[in-house]
Coordinates of C-alpha atoms and ligand atoms in Angstrom, one line a residue:
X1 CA 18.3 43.7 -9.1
X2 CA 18.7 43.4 -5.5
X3 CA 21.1 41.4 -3.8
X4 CA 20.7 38.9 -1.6
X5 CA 22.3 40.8 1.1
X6 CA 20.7 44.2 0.8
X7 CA 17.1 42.6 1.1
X8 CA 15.4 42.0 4.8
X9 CA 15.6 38.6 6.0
X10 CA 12.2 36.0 5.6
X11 CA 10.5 36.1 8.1
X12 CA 7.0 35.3 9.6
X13 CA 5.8 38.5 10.1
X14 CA 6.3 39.4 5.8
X15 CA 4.5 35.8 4.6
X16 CA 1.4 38.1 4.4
X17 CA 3.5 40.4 1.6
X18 CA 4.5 37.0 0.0
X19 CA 2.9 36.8 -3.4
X20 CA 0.7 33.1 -3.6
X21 CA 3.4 31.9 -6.7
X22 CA 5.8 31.5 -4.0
X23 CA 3.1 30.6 -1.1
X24 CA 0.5 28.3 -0.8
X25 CA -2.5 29.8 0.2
X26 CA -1.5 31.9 3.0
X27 CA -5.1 32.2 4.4
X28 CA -6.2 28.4 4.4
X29 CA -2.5 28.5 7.1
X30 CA -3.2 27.9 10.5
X31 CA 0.5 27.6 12.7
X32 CA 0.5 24.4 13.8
X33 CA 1.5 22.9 17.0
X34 CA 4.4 20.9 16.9
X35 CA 3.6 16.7 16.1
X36 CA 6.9 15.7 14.8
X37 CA 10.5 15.4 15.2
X38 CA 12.7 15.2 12.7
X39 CA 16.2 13.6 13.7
X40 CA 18.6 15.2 10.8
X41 CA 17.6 18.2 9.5
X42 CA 19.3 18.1 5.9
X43 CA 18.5 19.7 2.8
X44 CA 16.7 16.0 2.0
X45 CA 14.5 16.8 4.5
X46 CA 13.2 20.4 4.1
X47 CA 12.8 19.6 0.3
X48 CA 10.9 16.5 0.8
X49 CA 9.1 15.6 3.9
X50 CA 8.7 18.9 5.4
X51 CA 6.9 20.0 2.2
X52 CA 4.5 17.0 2.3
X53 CA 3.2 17.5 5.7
X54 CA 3.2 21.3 5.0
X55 CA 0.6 20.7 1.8
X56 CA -0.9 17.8 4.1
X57 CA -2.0 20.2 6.9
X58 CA -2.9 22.6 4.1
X59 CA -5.1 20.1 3.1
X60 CA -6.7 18.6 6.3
X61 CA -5.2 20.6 9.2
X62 CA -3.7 18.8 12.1
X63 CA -0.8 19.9 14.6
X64 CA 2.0 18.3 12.6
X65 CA 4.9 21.2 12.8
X66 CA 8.3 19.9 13.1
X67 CA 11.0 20.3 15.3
X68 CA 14.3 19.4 13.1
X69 CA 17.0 18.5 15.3
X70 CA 20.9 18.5 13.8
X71 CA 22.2 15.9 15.6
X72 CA 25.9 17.1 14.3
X73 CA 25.8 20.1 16.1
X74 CA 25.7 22.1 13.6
X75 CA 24.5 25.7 15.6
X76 CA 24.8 27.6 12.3
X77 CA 22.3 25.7 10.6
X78 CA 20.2 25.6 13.4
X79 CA 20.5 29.8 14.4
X80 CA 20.1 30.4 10.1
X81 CA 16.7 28.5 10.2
X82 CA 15.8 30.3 13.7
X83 CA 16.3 33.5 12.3
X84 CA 13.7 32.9 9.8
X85 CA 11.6 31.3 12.7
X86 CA 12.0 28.1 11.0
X87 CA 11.1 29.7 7.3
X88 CA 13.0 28.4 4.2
X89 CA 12.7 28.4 0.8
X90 CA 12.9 25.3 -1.8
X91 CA 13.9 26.2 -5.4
X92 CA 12.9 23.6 -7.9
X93 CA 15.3 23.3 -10.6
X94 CA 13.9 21.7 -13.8
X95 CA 14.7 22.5 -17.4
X96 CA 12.3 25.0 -18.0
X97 CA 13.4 27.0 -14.9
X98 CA 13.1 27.7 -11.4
X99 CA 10.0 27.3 -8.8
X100 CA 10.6 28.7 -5.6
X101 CA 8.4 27.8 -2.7
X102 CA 8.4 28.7 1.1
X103 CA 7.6 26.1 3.4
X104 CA 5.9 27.4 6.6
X105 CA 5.9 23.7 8.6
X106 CA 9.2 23.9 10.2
X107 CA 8.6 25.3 13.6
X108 CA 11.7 24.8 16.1
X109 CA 15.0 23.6 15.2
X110 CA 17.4 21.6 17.3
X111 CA 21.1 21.4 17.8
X112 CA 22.6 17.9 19.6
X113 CA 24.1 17.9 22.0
X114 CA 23.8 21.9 23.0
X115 CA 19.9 21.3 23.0
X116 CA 19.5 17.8 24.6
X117 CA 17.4 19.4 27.3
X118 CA 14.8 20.9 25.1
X119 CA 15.2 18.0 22.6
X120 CA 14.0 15.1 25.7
X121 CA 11.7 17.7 26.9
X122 CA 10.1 17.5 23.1
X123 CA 10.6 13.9 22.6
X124 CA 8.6 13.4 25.7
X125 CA 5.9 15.5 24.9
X126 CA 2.2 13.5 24.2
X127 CA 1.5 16.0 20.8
X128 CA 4.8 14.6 19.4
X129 CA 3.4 11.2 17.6
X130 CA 6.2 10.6 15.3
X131 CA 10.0 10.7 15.5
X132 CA 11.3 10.7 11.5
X133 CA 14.8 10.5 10.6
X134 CA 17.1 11.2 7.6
X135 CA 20.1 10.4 9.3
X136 CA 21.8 8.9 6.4
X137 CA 23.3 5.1 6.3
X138 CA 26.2 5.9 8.7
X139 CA 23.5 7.2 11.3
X140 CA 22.0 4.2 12.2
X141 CA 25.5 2.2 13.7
X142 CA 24.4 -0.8 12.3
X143 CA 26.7 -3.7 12.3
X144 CA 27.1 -4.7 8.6
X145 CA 26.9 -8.7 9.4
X146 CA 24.4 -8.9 12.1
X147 CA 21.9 -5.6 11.8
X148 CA 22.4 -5.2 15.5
X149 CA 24.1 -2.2 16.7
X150 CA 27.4 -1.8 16.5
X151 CA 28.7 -2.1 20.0
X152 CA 32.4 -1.5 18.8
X153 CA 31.8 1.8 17.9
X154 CA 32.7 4.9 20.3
X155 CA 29.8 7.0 19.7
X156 CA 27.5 3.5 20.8
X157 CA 29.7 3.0 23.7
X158 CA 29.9 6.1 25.0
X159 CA 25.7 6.2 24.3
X160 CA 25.7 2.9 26.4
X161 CA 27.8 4.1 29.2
X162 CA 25.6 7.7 29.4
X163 CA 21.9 6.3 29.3
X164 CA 21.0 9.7 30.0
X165 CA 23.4 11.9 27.5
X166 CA 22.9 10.1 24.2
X167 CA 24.5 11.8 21.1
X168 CA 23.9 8.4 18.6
X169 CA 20.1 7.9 17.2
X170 CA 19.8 4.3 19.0
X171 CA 21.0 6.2 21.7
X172 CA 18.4 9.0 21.8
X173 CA 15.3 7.2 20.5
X174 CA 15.4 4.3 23.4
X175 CA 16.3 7.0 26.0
X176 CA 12.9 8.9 24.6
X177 CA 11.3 5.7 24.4
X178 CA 12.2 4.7 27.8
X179 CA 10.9 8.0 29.5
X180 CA 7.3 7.6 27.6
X181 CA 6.8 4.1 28.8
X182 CA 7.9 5.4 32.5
X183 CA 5.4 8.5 32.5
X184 CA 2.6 5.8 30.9
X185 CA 3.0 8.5 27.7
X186 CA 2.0 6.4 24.5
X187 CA 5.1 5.6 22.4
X188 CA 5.5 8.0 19.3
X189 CA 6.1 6.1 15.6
X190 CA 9.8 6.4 14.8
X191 CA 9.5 6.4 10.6
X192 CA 12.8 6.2 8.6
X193 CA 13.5 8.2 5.2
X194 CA 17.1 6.8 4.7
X195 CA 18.0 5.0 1.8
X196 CA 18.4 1.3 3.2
X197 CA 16.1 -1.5 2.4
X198 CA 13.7 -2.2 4.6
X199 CA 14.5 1.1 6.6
X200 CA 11.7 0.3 9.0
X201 CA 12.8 -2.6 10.2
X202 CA 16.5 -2.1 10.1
X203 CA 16.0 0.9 12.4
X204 CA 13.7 -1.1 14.6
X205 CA 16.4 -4.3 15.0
X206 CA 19.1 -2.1 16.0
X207 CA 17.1 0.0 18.7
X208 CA 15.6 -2.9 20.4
X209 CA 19.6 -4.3 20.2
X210 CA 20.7 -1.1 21.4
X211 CA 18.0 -1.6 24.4
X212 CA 18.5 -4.8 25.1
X213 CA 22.5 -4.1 26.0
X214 CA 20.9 -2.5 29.5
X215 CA 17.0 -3.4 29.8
X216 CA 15.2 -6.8 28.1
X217 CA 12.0 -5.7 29.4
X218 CA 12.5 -2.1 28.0
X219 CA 13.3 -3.9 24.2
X220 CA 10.6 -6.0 24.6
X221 CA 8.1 -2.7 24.9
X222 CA 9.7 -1.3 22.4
X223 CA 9.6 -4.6 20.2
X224 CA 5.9 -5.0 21.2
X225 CA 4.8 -1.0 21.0
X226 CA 6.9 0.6 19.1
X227 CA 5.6 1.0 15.0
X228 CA 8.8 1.2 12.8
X229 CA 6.8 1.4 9.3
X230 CA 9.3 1.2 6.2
X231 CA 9.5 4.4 3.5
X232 CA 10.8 5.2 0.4
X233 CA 11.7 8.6 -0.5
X234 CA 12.9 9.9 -4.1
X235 CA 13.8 13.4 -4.9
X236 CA 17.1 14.3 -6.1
X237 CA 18.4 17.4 -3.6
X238 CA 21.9 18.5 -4.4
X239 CA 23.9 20.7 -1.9
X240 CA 22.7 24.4 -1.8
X241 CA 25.4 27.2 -3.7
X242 CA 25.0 30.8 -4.4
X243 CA 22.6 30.1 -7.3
X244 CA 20.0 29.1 -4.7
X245 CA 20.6 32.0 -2.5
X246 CA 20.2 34.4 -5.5
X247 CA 17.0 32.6 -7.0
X248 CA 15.2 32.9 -3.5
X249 CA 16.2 36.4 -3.4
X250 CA 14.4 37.5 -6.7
X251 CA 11.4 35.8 -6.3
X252 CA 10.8 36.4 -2.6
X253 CA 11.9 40.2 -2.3
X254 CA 13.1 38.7 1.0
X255 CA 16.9 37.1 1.9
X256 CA 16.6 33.7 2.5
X257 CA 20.1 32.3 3.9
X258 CA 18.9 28.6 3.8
X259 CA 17.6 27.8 0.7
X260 CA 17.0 24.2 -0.8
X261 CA 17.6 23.3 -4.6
X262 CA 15.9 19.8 -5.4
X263 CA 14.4 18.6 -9.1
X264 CA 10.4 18.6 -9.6
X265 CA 10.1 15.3 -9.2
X266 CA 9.3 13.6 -5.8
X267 CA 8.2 10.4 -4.7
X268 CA 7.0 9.3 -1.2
X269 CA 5.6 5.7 -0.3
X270 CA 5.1 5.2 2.9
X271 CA 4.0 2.0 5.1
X272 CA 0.1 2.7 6.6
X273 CA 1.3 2.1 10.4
X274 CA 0.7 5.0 12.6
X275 CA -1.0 4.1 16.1
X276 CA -0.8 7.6 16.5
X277 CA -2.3 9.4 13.8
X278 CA 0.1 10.9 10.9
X279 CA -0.6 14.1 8.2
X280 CA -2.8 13.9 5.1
X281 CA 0.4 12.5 3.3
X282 CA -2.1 10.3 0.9
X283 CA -3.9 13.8 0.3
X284 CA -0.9 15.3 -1.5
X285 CA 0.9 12.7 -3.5
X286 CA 2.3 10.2 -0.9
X287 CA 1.5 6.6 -1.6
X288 CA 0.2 4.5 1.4
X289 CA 0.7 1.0 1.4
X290 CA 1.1 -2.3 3.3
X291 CA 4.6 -3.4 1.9
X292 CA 6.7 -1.0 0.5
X293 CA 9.3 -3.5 0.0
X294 CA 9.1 -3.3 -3.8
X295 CA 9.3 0.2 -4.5
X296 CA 12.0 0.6 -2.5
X297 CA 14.2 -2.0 -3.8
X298 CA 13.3 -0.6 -7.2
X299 CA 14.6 3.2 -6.1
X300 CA 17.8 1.8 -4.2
X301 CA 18.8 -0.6 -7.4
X302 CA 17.6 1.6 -10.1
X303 CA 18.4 4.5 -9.0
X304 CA 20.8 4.6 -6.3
X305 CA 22.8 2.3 -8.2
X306 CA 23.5 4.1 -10.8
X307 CA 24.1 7.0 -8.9
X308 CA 26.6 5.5 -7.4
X309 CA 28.1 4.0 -10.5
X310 CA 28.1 7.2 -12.3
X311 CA 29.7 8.8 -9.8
X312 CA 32.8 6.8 -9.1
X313 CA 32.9 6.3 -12.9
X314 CA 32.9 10.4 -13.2
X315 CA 35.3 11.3 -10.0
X316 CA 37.9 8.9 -12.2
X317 CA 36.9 10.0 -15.6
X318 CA 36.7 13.9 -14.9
X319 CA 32.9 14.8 -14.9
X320 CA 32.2 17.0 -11.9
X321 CA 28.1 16.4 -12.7
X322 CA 25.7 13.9 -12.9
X323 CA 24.4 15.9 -16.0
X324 CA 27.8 16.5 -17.8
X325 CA 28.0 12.2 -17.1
X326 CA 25.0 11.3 -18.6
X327 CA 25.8 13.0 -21.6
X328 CA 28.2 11.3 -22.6
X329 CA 27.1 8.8 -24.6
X330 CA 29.3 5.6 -23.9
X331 CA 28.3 6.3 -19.9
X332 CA 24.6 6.6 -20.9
X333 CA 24.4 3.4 -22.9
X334 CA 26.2 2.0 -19.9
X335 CA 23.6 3.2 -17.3
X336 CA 20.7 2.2 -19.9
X337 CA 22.3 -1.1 -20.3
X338 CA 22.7 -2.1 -16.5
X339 CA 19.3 -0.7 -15.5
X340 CA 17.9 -3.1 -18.5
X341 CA 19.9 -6.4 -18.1
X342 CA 21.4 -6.4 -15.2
X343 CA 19.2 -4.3 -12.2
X344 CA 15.4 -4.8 -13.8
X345 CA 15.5 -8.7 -13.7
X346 CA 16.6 -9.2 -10.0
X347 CA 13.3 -6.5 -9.3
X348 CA 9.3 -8.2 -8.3
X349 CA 7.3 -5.6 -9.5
X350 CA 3.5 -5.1 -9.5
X351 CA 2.3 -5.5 -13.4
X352 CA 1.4 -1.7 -13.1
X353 CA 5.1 -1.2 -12.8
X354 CA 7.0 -0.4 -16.2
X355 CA 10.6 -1.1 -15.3
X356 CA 11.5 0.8 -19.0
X357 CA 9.5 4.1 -18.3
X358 CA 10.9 3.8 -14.7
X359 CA 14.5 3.6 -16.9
X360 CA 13.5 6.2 -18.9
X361 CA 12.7 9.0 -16.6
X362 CA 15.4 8.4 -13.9
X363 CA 18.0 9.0 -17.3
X364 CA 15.7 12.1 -18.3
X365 CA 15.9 13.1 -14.5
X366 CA 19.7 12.4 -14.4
X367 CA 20.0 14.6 -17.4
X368 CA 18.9 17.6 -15.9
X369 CA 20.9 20.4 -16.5
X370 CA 19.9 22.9 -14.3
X371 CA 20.4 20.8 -10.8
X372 CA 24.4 20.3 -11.2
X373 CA 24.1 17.6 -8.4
X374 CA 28.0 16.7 -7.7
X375 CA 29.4 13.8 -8.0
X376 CA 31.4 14.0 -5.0
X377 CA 28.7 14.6 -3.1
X378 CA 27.2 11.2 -4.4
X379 CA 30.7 10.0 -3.3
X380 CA 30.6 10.2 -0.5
X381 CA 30.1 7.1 2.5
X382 CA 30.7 4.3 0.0
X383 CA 31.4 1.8 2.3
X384 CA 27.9 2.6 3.9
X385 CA 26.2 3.1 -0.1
X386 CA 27.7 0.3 -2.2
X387 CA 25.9 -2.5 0.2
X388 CA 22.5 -1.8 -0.2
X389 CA 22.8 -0.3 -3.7
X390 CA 25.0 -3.1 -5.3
X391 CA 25.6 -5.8 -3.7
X392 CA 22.0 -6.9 -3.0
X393 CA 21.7 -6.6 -6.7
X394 CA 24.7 -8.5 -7.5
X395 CA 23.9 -11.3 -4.9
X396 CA 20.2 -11.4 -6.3
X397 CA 22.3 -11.9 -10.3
X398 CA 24.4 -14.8 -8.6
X399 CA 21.8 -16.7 -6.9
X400 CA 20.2 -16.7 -10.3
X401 CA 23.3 -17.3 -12.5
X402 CA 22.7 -14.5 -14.6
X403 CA 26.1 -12.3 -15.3
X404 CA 26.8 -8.9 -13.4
X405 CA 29.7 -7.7 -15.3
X406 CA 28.6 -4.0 -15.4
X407 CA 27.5 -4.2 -11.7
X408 CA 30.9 -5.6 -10.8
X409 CA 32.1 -2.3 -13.2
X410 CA 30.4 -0.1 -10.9
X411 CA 32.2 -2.0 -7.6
X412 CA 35.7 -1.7 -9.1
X413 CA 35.2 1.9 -10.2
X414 CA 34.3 2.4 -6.2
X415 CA 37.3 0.3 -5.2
X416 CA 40.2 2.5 -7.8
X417 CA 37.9 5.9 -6.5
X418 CA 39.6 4.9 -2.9
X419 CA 43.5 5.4 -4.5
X420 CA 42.0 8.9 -4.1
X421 CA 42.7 10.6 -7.6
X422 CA 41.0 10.5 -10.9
X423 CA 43.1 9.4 -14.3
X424 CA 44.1 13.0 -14.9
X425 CA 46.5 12.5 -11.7
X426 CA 44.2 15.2 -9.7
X427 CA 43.4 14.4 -6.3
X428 CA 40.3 14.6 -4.2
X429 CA 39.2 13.7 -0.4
X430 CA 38.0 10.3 0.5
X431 CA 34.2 11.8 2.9
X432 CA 33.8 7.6 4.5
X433 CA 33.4 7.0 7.9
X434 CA 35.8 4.0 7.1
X435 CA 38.5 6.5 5.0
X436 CA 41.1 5.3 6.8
X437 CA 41.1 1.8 6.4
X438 CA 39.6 1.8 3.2
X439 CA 42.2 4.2 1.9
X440 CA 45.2 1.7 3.2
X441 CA 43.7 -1.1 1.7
X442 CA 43.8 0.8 -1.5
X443 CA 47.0 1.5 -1.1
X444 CA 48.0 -1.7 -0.7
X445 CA 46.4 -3.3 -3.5
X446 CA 47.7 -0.4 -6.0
X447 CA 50.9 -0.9 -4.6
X448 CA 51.2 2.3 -3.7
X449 CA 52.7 4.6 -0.8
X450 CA 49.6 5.3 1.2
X451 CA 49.4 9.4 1.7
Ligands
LIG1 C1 22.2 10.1 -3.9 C2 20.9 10.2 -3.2 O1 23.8 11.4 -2.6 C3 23.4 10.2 -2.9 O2 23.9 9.2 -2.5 O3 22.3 8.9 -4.6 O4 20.9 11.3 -2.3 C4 19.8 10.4 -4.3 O5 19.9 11.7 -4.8 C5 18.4 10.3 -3.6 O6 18.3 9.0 -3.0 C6 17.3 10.5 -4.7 O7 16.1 10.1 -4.2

């Protein structure tokens, strides 16, 4: 069989000689002209999102290509994607084997701050009618006790000292937003796909605060024109390895060198508020609502939670996959046991909702064995994860006097995680944009020298 290496590189000009098992119908595509950008441009992203609004304009057209912008500057990503003129494949991993599909919808990418001029040029542009991010929790500088921006950071600061050279998203979105409102250019819809509750809203509060440190009136526009609709987003999309790279190969003919992995299953609900216009999404599998306040609390708790709890349990206990975790039986009946007495009770679901199939296919879907998501990478930005995935939980168990003893579990297994190696005495990295403090105070409290 080929190698990856020895094959030609994907590319536009060969989606013709693509066979239609890894191509939606190549003849219903029409390249569209760019409507969004996308503000980190992560694997989350081109296995989720991106492939929505691809099948959306498959279904009912509209000029909704994206430009993804790395706002890390990562210029490797960013050339890799350009190469393929914005082509990648996504290999779905499930336990009867892999799907690979290329996805046609990503038209430009975008490294900050090397492209800031072509980035402003785009943001200001009338086709672009929505800004989306997956910036992860530590992206939005939120201050933890307030939900305002956090003006004691550097990156804010410096953001708030160079109006014009922004690098942070509060930064760039009310510089974009300021320069529509000057031309008279209708304000895009800035829609969140992070994993915080009430995303929407949280994103809104700390741009208008971010604003509001320089210009009242320009917050107030923002406050009053701005639509900052809430999401929740589901599909589990583990870090690409060679596996991907080598699965893409055989089924494309082609050498893709940015390849997704993700699970089968997705989920997408979305809030219905898009002054502008937005894809199809409800024509391929998106739900469209007016709150999605439940099912998002559902997906952080139930999920995200015991993400989280199996992975600190696992970098401490040895298991390097969500997969090898699960089956282990004591950590299952663990998981199965939290998401049943202590995470279903604190959730308001619609009667539709049944909290034990829910259970039941997030353990089926954590039991994948074909994904090998990492538990390091789950790890990873604790001190940004464990709020919004535990604590409202645990809060929600104390205001209603109800015990939280395997929520608490999950907390301490984060906290002894921090000492920074696992019972067998082997070591591993602390990836927390508080490591430093965090790992002192662990120090501290084990007693320990701090390395
Ligand atoms: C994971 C999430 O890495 C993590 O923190 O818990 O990325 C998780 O895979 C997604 O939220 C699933 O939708």
């Amino acid at each position: 069989m080929s190698t990856p290496a020895s094959l030609p590189r994907l590319n536009r000009q060969a989606l013709s000689a693509l066979h239609e098992h890894v191509l939606s119908p190549q003849a219903a595509w029409r390249e569209p002209g760019i409507g969004i950008v996308h503000l980190g441009i992560g694997n989350f992203h081109r296995a989720h999102q991106a492939l929505y609004t691809e099948e959306a304009m498959l279904a009912e057209g509209g000029d909704w290509g994206i430009c993804g912008v790395t706002l890390q500057g990562d210029v490797a990503k960013r050339d890799a994607l350009m190469e393929q003129q914005g082509l990648y494949s996504v290999v779905e991993r499930g336990p009867d084997g892999a799907k690979v599909t290329v996805v046609r919808a990503l038209r430009e990418v975008l490294a900050m701050p090397h492209d800031s001029d072509a980035l402003f040029a785009r943001l200001a542009d009338p086709a672009v009618r929505i800004v989306s991010l997956t910036v992860t929790e530590k992206g939005y500088y939120r201050d933890a006790k307030t939900g305002d921006v956090a003006l004691d950071d550097p990156a804010v600061q410096h953001d708030l000292s160079h109006p014009h050279a922004p690098r942070t998203v509060p930064g760039i979105l009310v510089a974009a937003l300021r320069a529509r409102r000057d031309a008279a250019i209708k304000p895009f819809t800035v829609l969140s796909c992070d994993n915080l509750a009430h995303n929407g809203a949280a994103l809104r509060q700390v741009v208008c605060s971010f604003a509001r440190q320089s210009d009242t009136a320009l917050a107030d526009w923002i406050a009053a024109e701005v639509a900052f609709p809430s999401t929740m987003v589901d599909r589990i999309v583990p870090a690409t390895t060679d596996a991907e790279h080598a699965s893409a190969a055989a089924a494309l003919g082609y050498r893709d060198a940015v390849p997704v992995p993700c699970e089968p299953f997705r989920q997408w609900v979305i809030e219905d508020h898009f002054p502008a216009g937005r894809p199809a999404w409800h024509a391929v599998g998106a739900q469209l609502v007016d709150d999605v306040t439940p099912y998002e609390l559902a997906k952080l708790r139930m999920l995200n939670g015991t993400h989280s709890t199996l992975a600190y349990l696992s970098m401490l206990g040895g298991f390097a996959t969500i997969d090898e975790a699960i089956a282990e039986p004591a950590v299952r009946n663990l998981i199965h046991a939290m998401m049943t007495h202590e995470i279903a009770p604190t959730l308001d679901m619609p009667a539709s909702f049944d909290v034990a199939v829910y259970r039941d296919a997030l353990l089926e879907r954590y039991a994948n064995p074909a994904l090998k998501h990492r538990c390091a990478q789950i790890a990873m930005d604790g001190s940004q994860k464990i709020p919004p995935r535990l604590l409202g939980t645990i809060a929600a168990r104390i205001a209603a006097n109800q015990p939280f003893a395997r929520l608490a579990l999950a907390v301490a297994a984060w906290m002894t995680f921090l000492r920074g190696h696992a019972d067998d005495g082997s070591r591993y990295d602390i990836s927390d944009p508080l490591a430093g403090r965090l790992k002192t105070l662990a120090a501290s409290a084990n007693g320990e020298p701090q390395r």
